[in-house]
XYZ file of C-alpha atoms in Angstrom:
711
model
C 0.057 0.037 -0.132
C 2.544 1.948 0.639
C 4.103 1.116 -2.642
C 7.140 0.291 -2.109
C 8.927 -2.910 -5.022
C 12.048 -4.890 -3.674
C 13.780 -6.758 -6.124
C 16.065 -9.758 -5.447
C 18.396 -12.076 -7.802
C 19.294 -15.283 -7.992
C 22.927 -14.955 -9.242
C 23.998 -19.034 -8.454
C 21.460 -20.728 -9.716
C 20.785 -22.552 -6.386
C 18.098 -20.977 -5.107
C 18.996 -17.692 -2.875
C 17.786 -14.831 -4.079
C 19.550 -11.859 -2.618
C 18.256 -8.850 -2.413
C 19.544 -5.634 -5.269
C 17.256 -2.945 -4.986
C 13.689 -0.678 -3.698
C 11.705 1.774 -5.245
C 9.388 3.144 -4.349
C 6.159 3.838 -6.974
C 2.426 4.169 -5.910
C 0.762 5.696 -8.985
C -1.612 2.084 -8.642
C -2.752 0.879 -5.302
C -5.013 -1.369 -6.335
C -5.426 -3.379 -9.371
C -6.955 -6.995 -10.752
C -3.976 -7.166 -13.117
C -0.384 -7.913 -13.234
C 2.201 -8.098 -15.804
C 5.994 -6.450 -17.287
C 6.294 -3.785 -19.172
C 9.782 -3.777 -21.470
C 11.875 -0.823 -22.979
C 14.289 -1.908 -25.538
C 16.079 -2.387 -29.052
C 15.239 -4.431 -32.025
C 18.837 -5.757 -31.595
C 18.382 -7.213 -27.646
C 15.585 -8.354 -28.186
C 16.273 -12.122 -28.092
C 18.559 -10.746 -24.312
C 15.776 -11.415 -21.957
C 13.028 -13.603 -20.460
C 11.243 -14.152 -17.465
C 10.160 -16.952 -15.684
C 8.446 -18.615 -12.673
C 6.545 -15.130 -11.674
C 3.725 -15.726 -9.601
C 1.285 -12.265 -8.179
C -0.373 -12.597 -4.691
C 0.560 -12.198 -1.196
C 4.407 -11.504 -0.079
C 4.780 -14.177 2.179
C 7.470 -14.683 4.451
C 10.697 -16.805 3.508
C 11.573 -19.726 5.997
C 14.691 -19.708 8.609
C 17.692 -20.069 7.049
C 19.273 -23.271 6.978
C 22.945 -24.190 6.586
C 23.871 -26.400 3.349
C 27.188 -26.827 3.284
C 30.605 -26.277 5.496
C 33.920 -26.711 3.626
C 37.287 -25.701 3.932
C 38.214 -22.828 2.230
C 41.983 -23.078 3.182
C 44.382 -24.444 6.328
C 42.647 -22.246 8.881
C 39.780 -20.735 7.329
C 35.563 -22.326 6.325
C 32.931 -20.957 4.034
C 29.386 -21.459 5.431
C 26.829 -21.435 2.834
C 23.216 -21.179 3.962
C 20.057 -21.498 2.363
C 19.012 -17.213 2.183
C 20.241 -14.168 3.354
C 21.293 -14.218 6.742
C 21.388 -10.524 8.821
C 25.367 -8.978 9.080
C 24.790 -8.842 12.819
C 24.250 -12.010 13.388
C 25.502 -13.298 10.431
C 29.075 -11.917 11.262
C 29.516 -12.454 14.090
C 32.579 -14.585 16.013
C 30.740 -16.547 19.285
C 27.912 -17.848 16.680
C 30.185 -20.243 15.560
C 32.799 -23.017 16.853
C 34.872 -25.622 16.350
C 35.824 -28.461 18.523
C 39.902 -30.215 19.459
C 41.631 -26.603 20.111
C 39.874 -24.591 17.201
C 37.799 -22.889 19.148
C 35.694 -19.446 17.573
C 37.120 -18.227 14.219
C 39.417 -15.450 14.112
C 37.161 -13.594 11.711
C 33.845 -14.340 10.150
C 34.061 -12.465 6.419
C 30.066 -11.398 5.674
C 29.741 -9.885 1.513
C 25.703 -8.098 1.016
C 26.288 -8.855 -2.041
C 26.089 -13.002 -0.792
C 24.775 -12.502 2.269
C 23.903 -16.534 2.140
C 28.031 -17.112 2.241
C 30.277 -16.694 5.164
C 33.613 -17.218 5.901
C 35.185 -17.913 9.481
C 39.384 -17.540 9.693
C 40.831 -19.863 12.448
C 44.697 -19.156 14.427
C 45.129 -22.793 14.097
C 45.147 -24.757 11.169
C 43.112 -27.600 10.231
C 44.967 -31.045 10.531
C 44.715 -32.708 6.502
C 42.017 -35.986 6.056
C 40.924 -35.393 9.938
C 37.509 -34.937 10.721
C 35.813 -31.393 12.890
C 32.697 -30.889 14.162
C 31.234 -27.015 14.176
C 28.526 -25.299 16.321
C 27.081 -22.889 14.561
C 23.939 -21.135 16.792
C 21.501 -17.944 17.449
C 22.208 -16.538 13.563
C 19.460 -15.124 11.753
C 17.841 -14.253 8.204
C 17.922 -11.249 6.284
C 14.020 -11.204 7.561
C 14.903 -11.845 11.070
C 14.277 -15.497 11.772
C 15.779 -17.486 14.126
C 17.672 -20.060 12.602
C 18.102 -23.379 14.112
C 20.820 -24.604 15.833
C 22.984 -26.722 13.927
C 25.305 -29.717 14.634
C 28.195 -30.952 11.402
C 31.884 -32.016 10.629
C 34.153 -31.375 7.995
C 37.476 -31.933 7.450
C 40.537 -30.319 5.247
C 39.996 -32.541 2.637
C 43.550 -33.582 0.163
C 42.236 -36.942 -2.184
C 43.951 -39.776 -3.280
C 43.948 -42.385 -5.615
C 40.490 -44.489 -5.402
C 38.953 -42.812 -2.040
C 35.674 -41.929 -4.725
C 35.618 -44.943 -6.831
C 32.579 -45.556 -9.747
C 30.129 -47.767 -8.640
C 26.900 -47.923 -10.881
C 27.022 -47.595 -14.067
C 23.316 -46.788 -16.319
C 25.061 -46.665 -19.794
C 22.096 -47.999 -21.768
C 18.560 -46.929 -20.190
C 16.749 -48.436 -23.006
C 14.196 -50.452 -22.978
C 13.435 -49.287 -19.694
C 13.376 -51.791 -16.700
C 12.113 -49.945 -14.370
C 14.184 -46.593 -13.831
C 13.623 -43.623 -15.925
C 14.742 -43.765 -19.495
C 18.294 -42.069 -19.035
C 21.502 -42.561 -18.727
C 24.243 -41.928 -14.784
C 26.733 -43.151 -12.820
C 27.630 -43.019 -9.649
C 30.382 -41.984 -7.497
C 30.737 -43.855 -4.374
C 32.457 -42.388 -1.491
C 35.168 -45.171 0.175
C 36.158 -42.557 3.010
C 34.907 -41.110 7.025
C 35.281 -37.668 5.348
C 32.722 -35.822 3.746
C 33.873 -34.922 0.083
C 32.628 -32.026 -2.011
C 33.317 -31.976 -5.325
C 34.502 -28.803 -6.434
C 35.946 -27.928 -9.572
C 36.899 -31.420 -10.472
C 36.663 -33.301 -14.077
C 34.954 -36.386 -14.889
C 36.252 -37.450 -18.450
C 34.679 -39.769 -20.513
C 36.732 -41.433 -23.461
C 38.079 -37.793 -24.955
C 35.580 -35.541 -23.436
C 35.475 -33.501 -20.284
C 33.587 -32.161 -18.085
C 33.814 -30.019 -15.171
C 32.153 -31.963 -11.782
C 29.622 -28.408 -9.946
C 29.624 -28.086 -6.137
C 28.498 -31.438 -5.450
C 29.053 -33.706 -2.249
C 29.519 -37.394 -0.720
C 29.288 -38.027 2.989
C 31.032 -40.255 4.640
C 30.301 -44.188 2.944
C 27.960 -42.273 0.626
C 26.890 -41.860 -2.889
C 26.239 -39.503 -5.312
C 24.791 -39.707 -8.836
C 25.300 -37.711 -11.718
C 23.977 -37.224 -14.689
C 22.827 -34.763 -17.695
C 20.433 -31.829 -17.377
C 17.548 -33.836 -19.638
C 17.722 -36.762 -16.923
C 18.112 -34.887 -13.156
C 14.197 -33.603 -12.854
C 13.612 -37.760 -14.111
C 16.182 -39.226 -11.615
C 16.298 -36.472 -8.497
C 14.458 -38.337 -6.199
C 17.160 -41.436 -6.558
C 18.905 -39.544 -2.403
C 22.047 -37.186 -3.040
C 21.700 -36.598 -7.272
C 24.226 -33.912 -8.996
C 24.101 -32.710 -12.515
C 27.130 -32.142 -15.278
C 26.305 -28.810 -16.649
C 26.979 -30.004 -20.904
C 27.802 -33.846 -19.859
C 25.557 -35.438 -23.542
C 23.183 -36.877 -22.932
C 25.449 -40.090 -24.564
C 28.667 -38.784 -22.459
C 28.330 -43.153 -21.345
C 28.680 -44.685 -24.717
C 26.688 -48.148 -25.752
C 29.267 -51.636 -25.624
C 31.676 -50.523 -23.353
C 34.510 -47.145 -23.447
C 36.920 -45.027 -20.061
C 35.751 -43.130 -17.734
C 38.115 -41.139 -15.339
C 37.655 -39.166 -12.110
C 39.950 -36.197 -11.912
C 40.659 -33.885 -9.065
C 40.784 -29.725 -9.342
C 44.481 -30.109 -9.579
C 44.173 -32.710 -12.312
C 45.535 -35.699 -10.211
C 43.870 -39.198 -11.136
C 41.694 -39.990 -8.437
C 39.206 -43.176 -10.381
C 38.744 -43.950 -13.501
C 36.463 -47.996 -14.689
C 36.834 -49.320 -18.466
C 33.321 -51.056 -19.283
C 32.220 -53.473 -21.643
C 29.633 -54.683 -22.508
C 30.874 -58.746 -21.671
C 30.572 -56.939 -18.202
C 27.174 -58.025 -17.886
C 27.811 -61.651 -17.852
C 24.023 -61.607 -19.477
C 23.359 -60.982 -23.624
C 19.010 -60.168 -22.402
C 20.466 -57.201 -19.861
C 23.205 -55.808 -22.151
C 20.467 -54.888 -24.285
C 18.944 -52.546 -22.309
C 17.483 -51.306 -18.663
C 19.943 -52.309 -16.417
C 22.813 -50.701 -14.325
C 26.270 -52.316 -14.221
C 26.838 -52.747 -10.702
C 30.373 -52.895 -9.062
C 30.512 -56.784 -6.751
C 33.452 -54.813 -3.975
C 34.057 -51.210 -3.773
C 37.146 -51.795 -2.172
C 38.894 -53.266 -4.871
C 39.546 -50.844 -6.716
C 41.993 -52.613 -8.926
C 39.706 -55.332 -11.251
C 37.429 -54.825 -14.322
C 35.467 -57.562 -15.629
C 35.881 -60.135 -11.845
C 34.030 -57.046 -9.893
C 31.498 -55.911 -12.266
C 28.350 -57.229 -13.390
C 24.572 -56.717 -14.322
C 22.863 -55.441 -11.256
C 19.988 -57.981 -10.139
C 17.589 -55.445 -8.564
C 14.133 -56.164 -9.987
C 13.964 -52.176 -11.171
C 17.312 -52.639 -13.108
C 19.935 -50.693 -11.587
C 20.267 -49.634 -7.453
C 21.450 -45.619 -7.986
C 22.089 -43.603 -4.879
C 22.009 -46.818 -2.736
C 23.862 -50.159 -2.014
C 24.105 -52.497 -4.896
C 22.148 -55.112 -5.642
C 25.324 -57.435 -6.107
C 27.327 -55.853 -3.017
C 29.627 -58.806 -1.427
C 33.231 -59.261 -0.438
C 35.181 -59.735 -3.333
C 39.051 -58.835 -2.891
C 41.935 -58.578 -5.436
C 44.594 -61.550 -4.335
C 45.862 -61.652 -7.804
C 49.635 -60.868 -8.386
C 51.036 -59.115 -10.662
C 52.842 -60.270 -14.256
C 55.244 -59.099 -16.829
C 52.876 -60.145 -19.843
C 54.713 -58.331 -23.068
C 57.503 -56.612 -23.616
C 57.619 -54.237 -26.505
C 60.304 -52.744 -29.135
C 58.994 -49.837 -31.915
C 62.426 -47.622 -31.546
C 66.009 -49.290 -29.934
C 66.517 -46.097 -27.415
C 62.938 -48.158 -25.584
C 61.099 -50.641 -24.559
C 57.241 -51.358 -23.815
C 56.555 -52.521 -20.870
C 52.501 -55.200 -20.797
C 51.755 -55.636 -17.017
C 48.756 -58.208 -16.864
C 46.809 -55.593 -14.373
C 46.586 -51.766 -13.229
C 49.877 -50.913 -11.536
C 50.418 -48.845 -8.247
C 52.128 -45.903 -10.658
C 54.965 -44.344 -7.905
C 56.797 -48.336 -8.316
C 56.716 -47.979 -11.927
C 58.635 -44.900 -12.412
C 61.173 -45.973 -10.617
C 64.136 -46.371 -13.030
C 66.109 -48.733 -9.447
C 63.884 -51.535 -10.846
C 64.343 -52.273 -13.893
C 67.789 -53.705 -15.146
C 69.097 -54.392 -18.779
C 72.511 -56.467 -18.537
C 74.795 -55.673 -22.188
C 75.899 -52.195 -21.055
C 72.812 -50.847 -20.670
C 72.246 -50.677 -17.349
C 68.766 -48.871 -15.580
C 66.667 -46.395 -18.232
C 66.899 -43.062 -17.533
C 63.571 -42.779 -17.195
C 60.141 -44.421 -16.726
C 56.832 -43.350 -18.159
C 52.882 -45.311 -17.230
C 50.211 -45.034 -19.170
C 47.387 -43.013 -17.414
C 44.738 -44.444 -16.273
C 45.125 -47.522 -16.874
C 48.212 -47.873 -15.615
C 49.230 -51.606 -17.033
C 51.314 -50.158 -19.645
C 55.320 -48.863 -19.357
C 57.535 -47.419 -21.204
C 61.699 -47.547 -21.016
C 63.973 -44.903 -21.398
C 67.524 -46.385 -22.838
C 70.908 -43.816 -22.499
C 71.652 -45.247 -25.335
C 70.259 -48.115 -28.352
C 70.382 -51.949 -28.320
C 72.082 -53.708 -31.200
C 69.698 -55.662 -33.320
C 70.354 -59.240 -33.491
C 72.270 -58.958 -29.679
C 70.009 -60.881 -27.320
C 69.739 -58.640 -24.009
C 68.158 -59.070 -20.585
C 65.843 -57.092 -18.640
C 66.109 -57.468 -14.642
C 62.734 -56.008 -12.755
C 63.547 -55.574 -9.379
C 60.665 -56.786 -6.453
C 59.782 -53.429 -5.677
C 57.251 -53.192 -8.057
C 53.211 -53.880 -6.784
C 50.236 -53.915 -8.737
C 47.811 -50.734 -7.751
C 46.569 -53.039 -5.116
C 49.378 -53.431 -3.473
C 50.700 -56.930 -4.809
C 54.588 -56.937 -5.389
C 55.279 -58.082 -8.525
C 57.617 -60.807 -8.785
C 60.999 -60.556 -9.743
C 62.000 -62.036 -13.351
C 64.099 -61.775 -16.106
C 63.269 -61.989 -19.392
C 65.458 -62.106 -22.705
C 64.819 -59.884 -25.083
C 66.147 -58.499 -28.809
C 65.000 -55.402 -31.760
C 62.419 -57.751 -33.589
C 63.280 -59.188 -37.519
C 61.017 -59.638 -40.031
C 59.604 -63.186 -40.449
C 59.537 -65.049 -43.403
C 56.673 -68.325 -44.185
C 56.693 -70.767 -40.859
C 58.710 -68.946 -39.548
C 55.391 -67.965 -37.062
C 52.776 -70.972 -37.564
C 49.056 -71.407 -36.518
C 49.043 -74.284 -33.078
C 45.677 -75.216 -32.495
C 42.677 -73.136 -32.732
C 39.006 -73.443 -31.859
C 36.160 -73.534 -34.179
C 33.696 -74.622 -33.016
C 33.623 -73.467 -29.112
C 30.805 -73.915 -26.643
C 28.125 -71.259 -25.275
C 29.489 -68.646 -23.594
C 33.465 -69.438 -24.997
C 35.049 -67.524 -28.096
C 36.671 -68.966 -30.476
C 40.524 -68.186 -30.795
C 43.947 -69.102 -32.448
C 47.022 -70.080 -30.819
C 50.179 -69.125 -32.897
C 53.499 -69.935 -31.954
C 57.524 -68.919 -32.608
C 58.689 -72.058 -34.240
C 62.427 -69.318 -35.518
C 64.962 -68.255 -33.960
C 64.399 -64.292 -33.947
C 61.719 -62.199 -31.745
C 59.101 -60.662 -34.169
C 56.227 -57.010 -33.472
C 53.123 -58.838 -33.014
C 52.114 -55.407 -34.660
C 53.152 -55.681 -37.679
C 50.907 -58.573 -38.322
C 47.208 -59.461 -39.250
C 45.007 -62.161 -38.491
C 42.353 -63.204 -41.247
C 40.014 -65.519 -43.374
C 41.300 -65.700 -47.397
C 39.064 -65.955 -50.519
C 40.776 -68.762 -51.816
C 38.629 -68.473 -55.168
C 40.076 -64.800 -55.662
C 42.714 -66.254 -53.684
C 42.697 -62.376 -51.163
C 42.745 -62.121 -47.666
C 39.470 -61.341 -46.083
C 37.908 -60.493 -42.435
C 41.454 -58.882 -41.826
C 42.517 -58.131 -38.380
C 45.104 -56.679 -36.709
C 46.474 -57.854 -34.082
C 48.152 -55.816 -31.869
C 48.687 -51.681 -32.425
C 51.124 -52.150 -29.886
C 54.439 -53.484 -29.976
C 54.269 -56.456 -28.699
C 57.293 -58.935 -29.205
C 56.776 -62.803 -29.315
C 59.583 -64.851 -28.427
C 61.675 -67.587 -29.941
C 59.288 -70.230 -28.165
C 56.750 -68.146 -27.531
C 52.711 -68.283 -27.754
C 50.600 -65.978 -28.794
C 46.964 -66.601 -27.646
C 44.048 -64.445 -29.911
C 40.866 -64.458 -29.123
C 37.698 -61.618 -28.774
C 37.512 -62.747 -25.164
C 39.855 -63.990 -22.984
C 37.454 -63.939 -19.828
C 35.613 -66.406 -21.615
C 38.792 -68.753 -22.647
C 39.732 -68.378 -19.916
C 36.792 -69.755 -18.304
C 36.524 -72.750 -19.433
C 39.748 -73.485 -20.488
C 41.310 -72.968 -16.689
C 44.163 -74.902 -17.587
C 45.591 -71.975 -19.281
C 48.788 -69.159 -19.526
C 46.418 -65.968 -19.403
C 49.632 -64.084 -20.031
C 49.995 -65.041 -23.776
C 46.172 -63.837 -24.205
C 45.954 -60.942 -27.131
C 42.299 -59.523 -26.834
C 40.681 -58.117 -30.749
C 37.898 -56.417 -30.779
C 36.969 -58.562 -33.695
C 37.895 -62.337 -34.716
C 38.381 -63.236 -38.384
C 35.587 -65.407 -39.983
C 36.012 -68.111 -38.646
C 33.308 -71.166 -40.227
C 33.056 -74.751 -38.961
C 33.073 -76.488 -41.948
C 36.245 -75.788 -44.897
C 37.270 -72.882 -42.723
C 40.372 -70.498 -43.549
C 42.573 -68.975 -40.756
C 45.992 -66.315 -41.989
C 48.898 -64.802 -40.225
C 50.178 -62.957 -42.898
C 52.070 -59.280 -42.510
C 50.227 -55.716 -43.172
C 50.903 -56.228 -46.211
C 49.699 -59.550 -47.408
C 52.643 -61.693 -47.567
C 51.687 -64.802 -46.528
C 53.576 -66.326 -42.832
C 50.934 -69.143 -42.313
C 47.809 -70.694 -43.184
C 45.315 -73.249 -42.332
C 42.837 -74.673 -44.267
C 41.224 -76.528 -41.196
C 37.352 -78.706 -41.392
C 35.286 -80.948 -38.561
C 37.201 -83.953 -40.412
C 40.317 -83.297 -38.657
C 39.437 -83.872 -35.209
C 39.537 -87.463 -34.261
C 37.006 -88.944 -35.343
C 36.293 -90.806 -32.448
C 34.682 -88.325 -31.001
C 30.878 -87.931 -32.117
C 30.743 -84.522 -30.915
C 33.574 -81.850 -31.198
C 32.046 -78.429 -29.663
C 34.495 -76.604 -27.526
C 37.639 -79.439 -28.077
C 41.002 -77.548 -30.116
C 41.816 -78.781 -32.755
C 46.202 -79.131 -32.181
C 49.239 -79.383 -34.322
C 51.460 -82.242 -33.017
C 54.393 -80.424 -33.008
C 55.336 -76.904 -34.914
C 57.615 -77.780 -37.056
C 55.024 -80.577 -39.595
C 52.944 -78.699 -42.647
C 49.939 -76.820 -41.716
C 48.601 -78.669 -45.192
C 48.879 -82.012 -43.861
C 45.060 -83.370 -41.522
C 47.755 -86.457 -40.012
C 49.442 -83.000 -38.562
C 46.867 -82.237 -35.931
C 45.235 -84.034 -33.470
C 41.932 -83.452 -31.241
C 43.700 -81.991 -27.589
C 43.505 -84.006 -24.772
C 40.337 -84.590 -22.476
C 43.332 -84.634 -19.616
C 43.516 -80.974 -20.898
C 39.765 -80.487 -20.891
C 39.904 -80.273 -24.465
C 42.378 -77.093 -24.795
C 45.815 -75.709 -24.339
C 45.472 -72.105 -25.341
C 48.782 -70.252 -24.358
C 51.023 -73.574 -23.101
C 52.364 -76.577 -24.937
C 50.078 -78.309 -26.861
C 48.707 -81.714 -25.209
C 49.501 -83.745 -28.079
C 52.725 -82.559 -29.367
C 54.680 -85.328 -30.162
C 58.907 -84.930 -30.619
C 60.572 -85.340 -34.087
C 62.511 -87.677 -34.771
C 64.157 -88.449 -38.028
C 64.169 -91.963 -39.338
C 67.381 -93.699 -38.903
C 69.374 -93.879 -42.138
C 66.818 -93.531 -44.859
C 63.916 -95.468 -45.120
C 60.624 -95.057 -42.614
C 60.874 -95.858 -38.685
C 57.635 -95.428 -36.234
C 57.205 -94.327 -32.695
C 56.052 -95.120 -29.798
C 56.225 -98.367 -29.546
C 53.050 -98.399 -28.268
C 50.508 -96.249 -28.652
C 47.183 -95.694 -27.472
C 44.614 -93.891 -28.705
C 42.108 -92.891 -25.393
C 42.431 -89.161 -26.399
C 44.735 -89.158 -22.720
C 47.820 -87.006 -24.117
C 50.306 -88.889 -23.758
C 50.601 -91.731 -26.785
C 47.656 -91.134 -28.810
C 49.040 -91.570 -32.537
C 51.348 -93.934 -33.807
C 53.959 -91.303 -36.156
C 55.762 -92.610 -39.119
C 58.638 -90.900 -39.522
C 60.931 -91.321 -42.719
C 63.696 -89.454 -45.041
C 64.636 -90.239 -48.966
C 68.315 -90.032 -49.752
C 66.366 -87.785 -52.734
C 63.247 -85.700 -53.910
C 60.609 -86.761 -56.296
C 59.200 -89.735 -53.890
C 55.494 -90.584 -53.628
C 53.762 -92.651 -51.486
C 51.446 -95.379 -50.952
C 50.921 -96.114 -47.254
C 47.795 -98.707 -45.987
C 47.857 -100.661 -42.307
C 46.394 -103.761 -42.517
C 45.822 -105.861 -38.887
C 47.789 -109.888 -38.564
C 44.985 -111.076 -40.238
C 46.170 -109.582 -43.694
C 42.513 -107.550 -43.441
C 42.953 -103.403 -44.919
C 42.329 -101.474 -41.952
C 42.427 -97.652 -43.022
C 44.273 -95.832 -45.216
C 46.930 -92.695 -44.050
C 47.281 -91.843 -47.513
C 47.218 -91.921 -51.641
C 50.349 -90.940 -54.169
C 51.391 -88.561 -51.563
C 54.037 -86.890 -52.458
C 57.107 -86.823 -50.313
C 59.357 -84.519 -48.542
C 63.132 -85.928 -48.038
C 62.109 -85.707 -44.371
C 58.794 -85.527 -42.741
C 56.692 -87.643 -40.398
C 52.873 -89.211 -40.999
C 50.213 -89.876 -38.364
C 47.768 -92.839 -37.640
C 44.952 -92.090 -34.971
C 43.992 -95.572 -33.953
C 40.982 -94.925 -35.846
C 39.986 -98.263 -39.539
C 38.821 -95.779 -42.290
C 35.013 -95.977 -41.572
C 35.772 -93.424 -38.245
C 35.888 -96.422 -36.284
C 39.015 -97.023 -33.284
C 40.295 -100.450 -34.809
C 40.682 -103.313 -31.776
C 43.300 -103.249 -29.464
C 46.483 -105.235 -31.529
C 49.490 -105.367 -33.589
C 49.199 -103.965 -36.542
C 51.374 -104.018 -40.032
C 52.386 -99.905 -41.648
C 52.764 -100.812 -44.811
C 54.779 -98.220 -48.001
C 55.218 -98.403 -50.951
C 57.257 -95.366 -51.179
C 58.298 -95.042 -55.006
C 59.341 -92.074 -58.102
C 58.585 -90.813 -61.528
C 62.461 -93.414 -62.936
C 60.620 -95.919 -61.382
C 62.880 -96.723 -58.449
C 59.127 -98.452 -56.373
C 60.476 -99.461 -52.747
C 58.609 -101.514 -49.683
C 58.939 -100.950 -46.207
C 56.718 -102.755 -43.689
C 56.671 -101.503 -40.028
C 55.280 -103.149 -36.603
C 52.487 -101.611 -34.678
C 50.616 -102.298 -31.946
C 47.784 -100.207 -30.537
C 47.125 -100.653 -26.589
C 45.219 -99.708 -24.312
C 44.960 -98.940 -20.589
C 43.687 -100.974 -17.742
């Protein structure tokens, strides 16, 4: 009625309206209408807007409340109220008290332009990462209302690695199961301290966004989402918005998410994959990925799985799969790499402790190289290190890398000291590296794999080679897959197991060497019948090629699903069916990354001619003397052979080969089956060999073999 008009503005978008001034205009004392008249230039026609307008009786604001108490420095605190406080009570040092010797503040900074914030300065410093209690009493709002007494806690928090961890991920929220159709992720506070994330940054792939002044209580949760998802998720506990975060920032299929503090110090990360769901139906959408044990900071797939909550996830509360799941894995040095002569790359089996990895004293190379000059580590994963040497390595010289006992994984487990010989890589030619084992028809839940073996005396860099299929009609490689984009040396006598899901292979073949595993995004095309696998250089020069078929398996097996095909000896030719045999049952029907269960050492024939080994063989699939080997040596090339197996009664049992062109030396195997694919009876057999050449020279050999059985 007096014509008093007061103006307030919310500059911080936090619901706190600060007085801007007053004017008096009593031209109208009564009215039935309310409106706004604007005078503006054409250029400013889109420069302003009005929203959330109401007209009516003035309702007093509620008394102020304390929203946040946060250290601003070693000896000062910022207190944020829910509304403006008066200068007298808000600026009174006697209204604030901190325990453990801090007492009342020396001074209170009160700013009339931000009357809902005050800064308290104390005489003593607060200890780092220590919990304090604060009492705030007798503070009044700008309108004179007295706030309720406040008791709270604060800490001068200094961030450390894994204090805050990624705990749950909703990366594909549609189709909806029970939660809103918006992506989000959840952080968990592993400490007993309140943590404010002012200025912290969230990284998704190569994108960055700053996190606003979000708060996570001790042992509490924080759900972060995009601006479009906030209204639907705000009732799920402690929820905050990351301004500018794209709705599709959490990539379906997999990505790396990283949390950095305000000083760009790495706090936490997760490199997730759809494979972590372990459930194709749930990975299709609507279900979150939950961490099993939030205090197991270092493991990936082993510590994450699909939510089992009926709603599809547990934002803002304890995970539905929560359980004790400590990381007991011992870190290993898996691969060495070398792209330039003065740098060595180390690939570890798990994330490592950064401080131990960059310690140059943990590495020593012989032949006058010594300790590296510097060590760098890849962040955030910290599973790879690069040693920068003072001198370049010599081509053709073999070195030995020795690691000290100070290297540790990020879980604290020590890496046992190792000695690893290596050399600068050469260029492989035909059959230097061979396909040694293949699983082309896996069981449900397991992936196909191809195992390589280096049968030469040189090291080769796997980043220089591809795995592919081949169109044998057009004579060109198809579905070409690069084995690695990073240098990985395959040493003499070394194995490399290539698959698109290393975890599934480990689960189905527990007797294996995961240190040899390399995971591709996709394997080349591999059919169950008449398939072709090719190892080639990046220039598509063929190093080895295997044309395989189910008929190459031991014919006694009625079902070969889940059984790997193994080369009997790396020196045998890939193109001969007798060079291959089904993996032994005693090895679980596969030996990924290890010497083959059906490995047969080479035995040359004494002089020229043919000989058999072992003297007695036991074709029971157990892996011990499963096949009979026929070794031969010819005095000159050009011989062909017919090899047949007869029973002692003279009946023909099996034709092993007919008109086969022989090398000057080699081996041919018999798996104990007859021409019908059935197992021959226990007993003695005659192996008849007819060898001939184009000049008409014919040689006959009769050798006796014994097919035995274990009692």
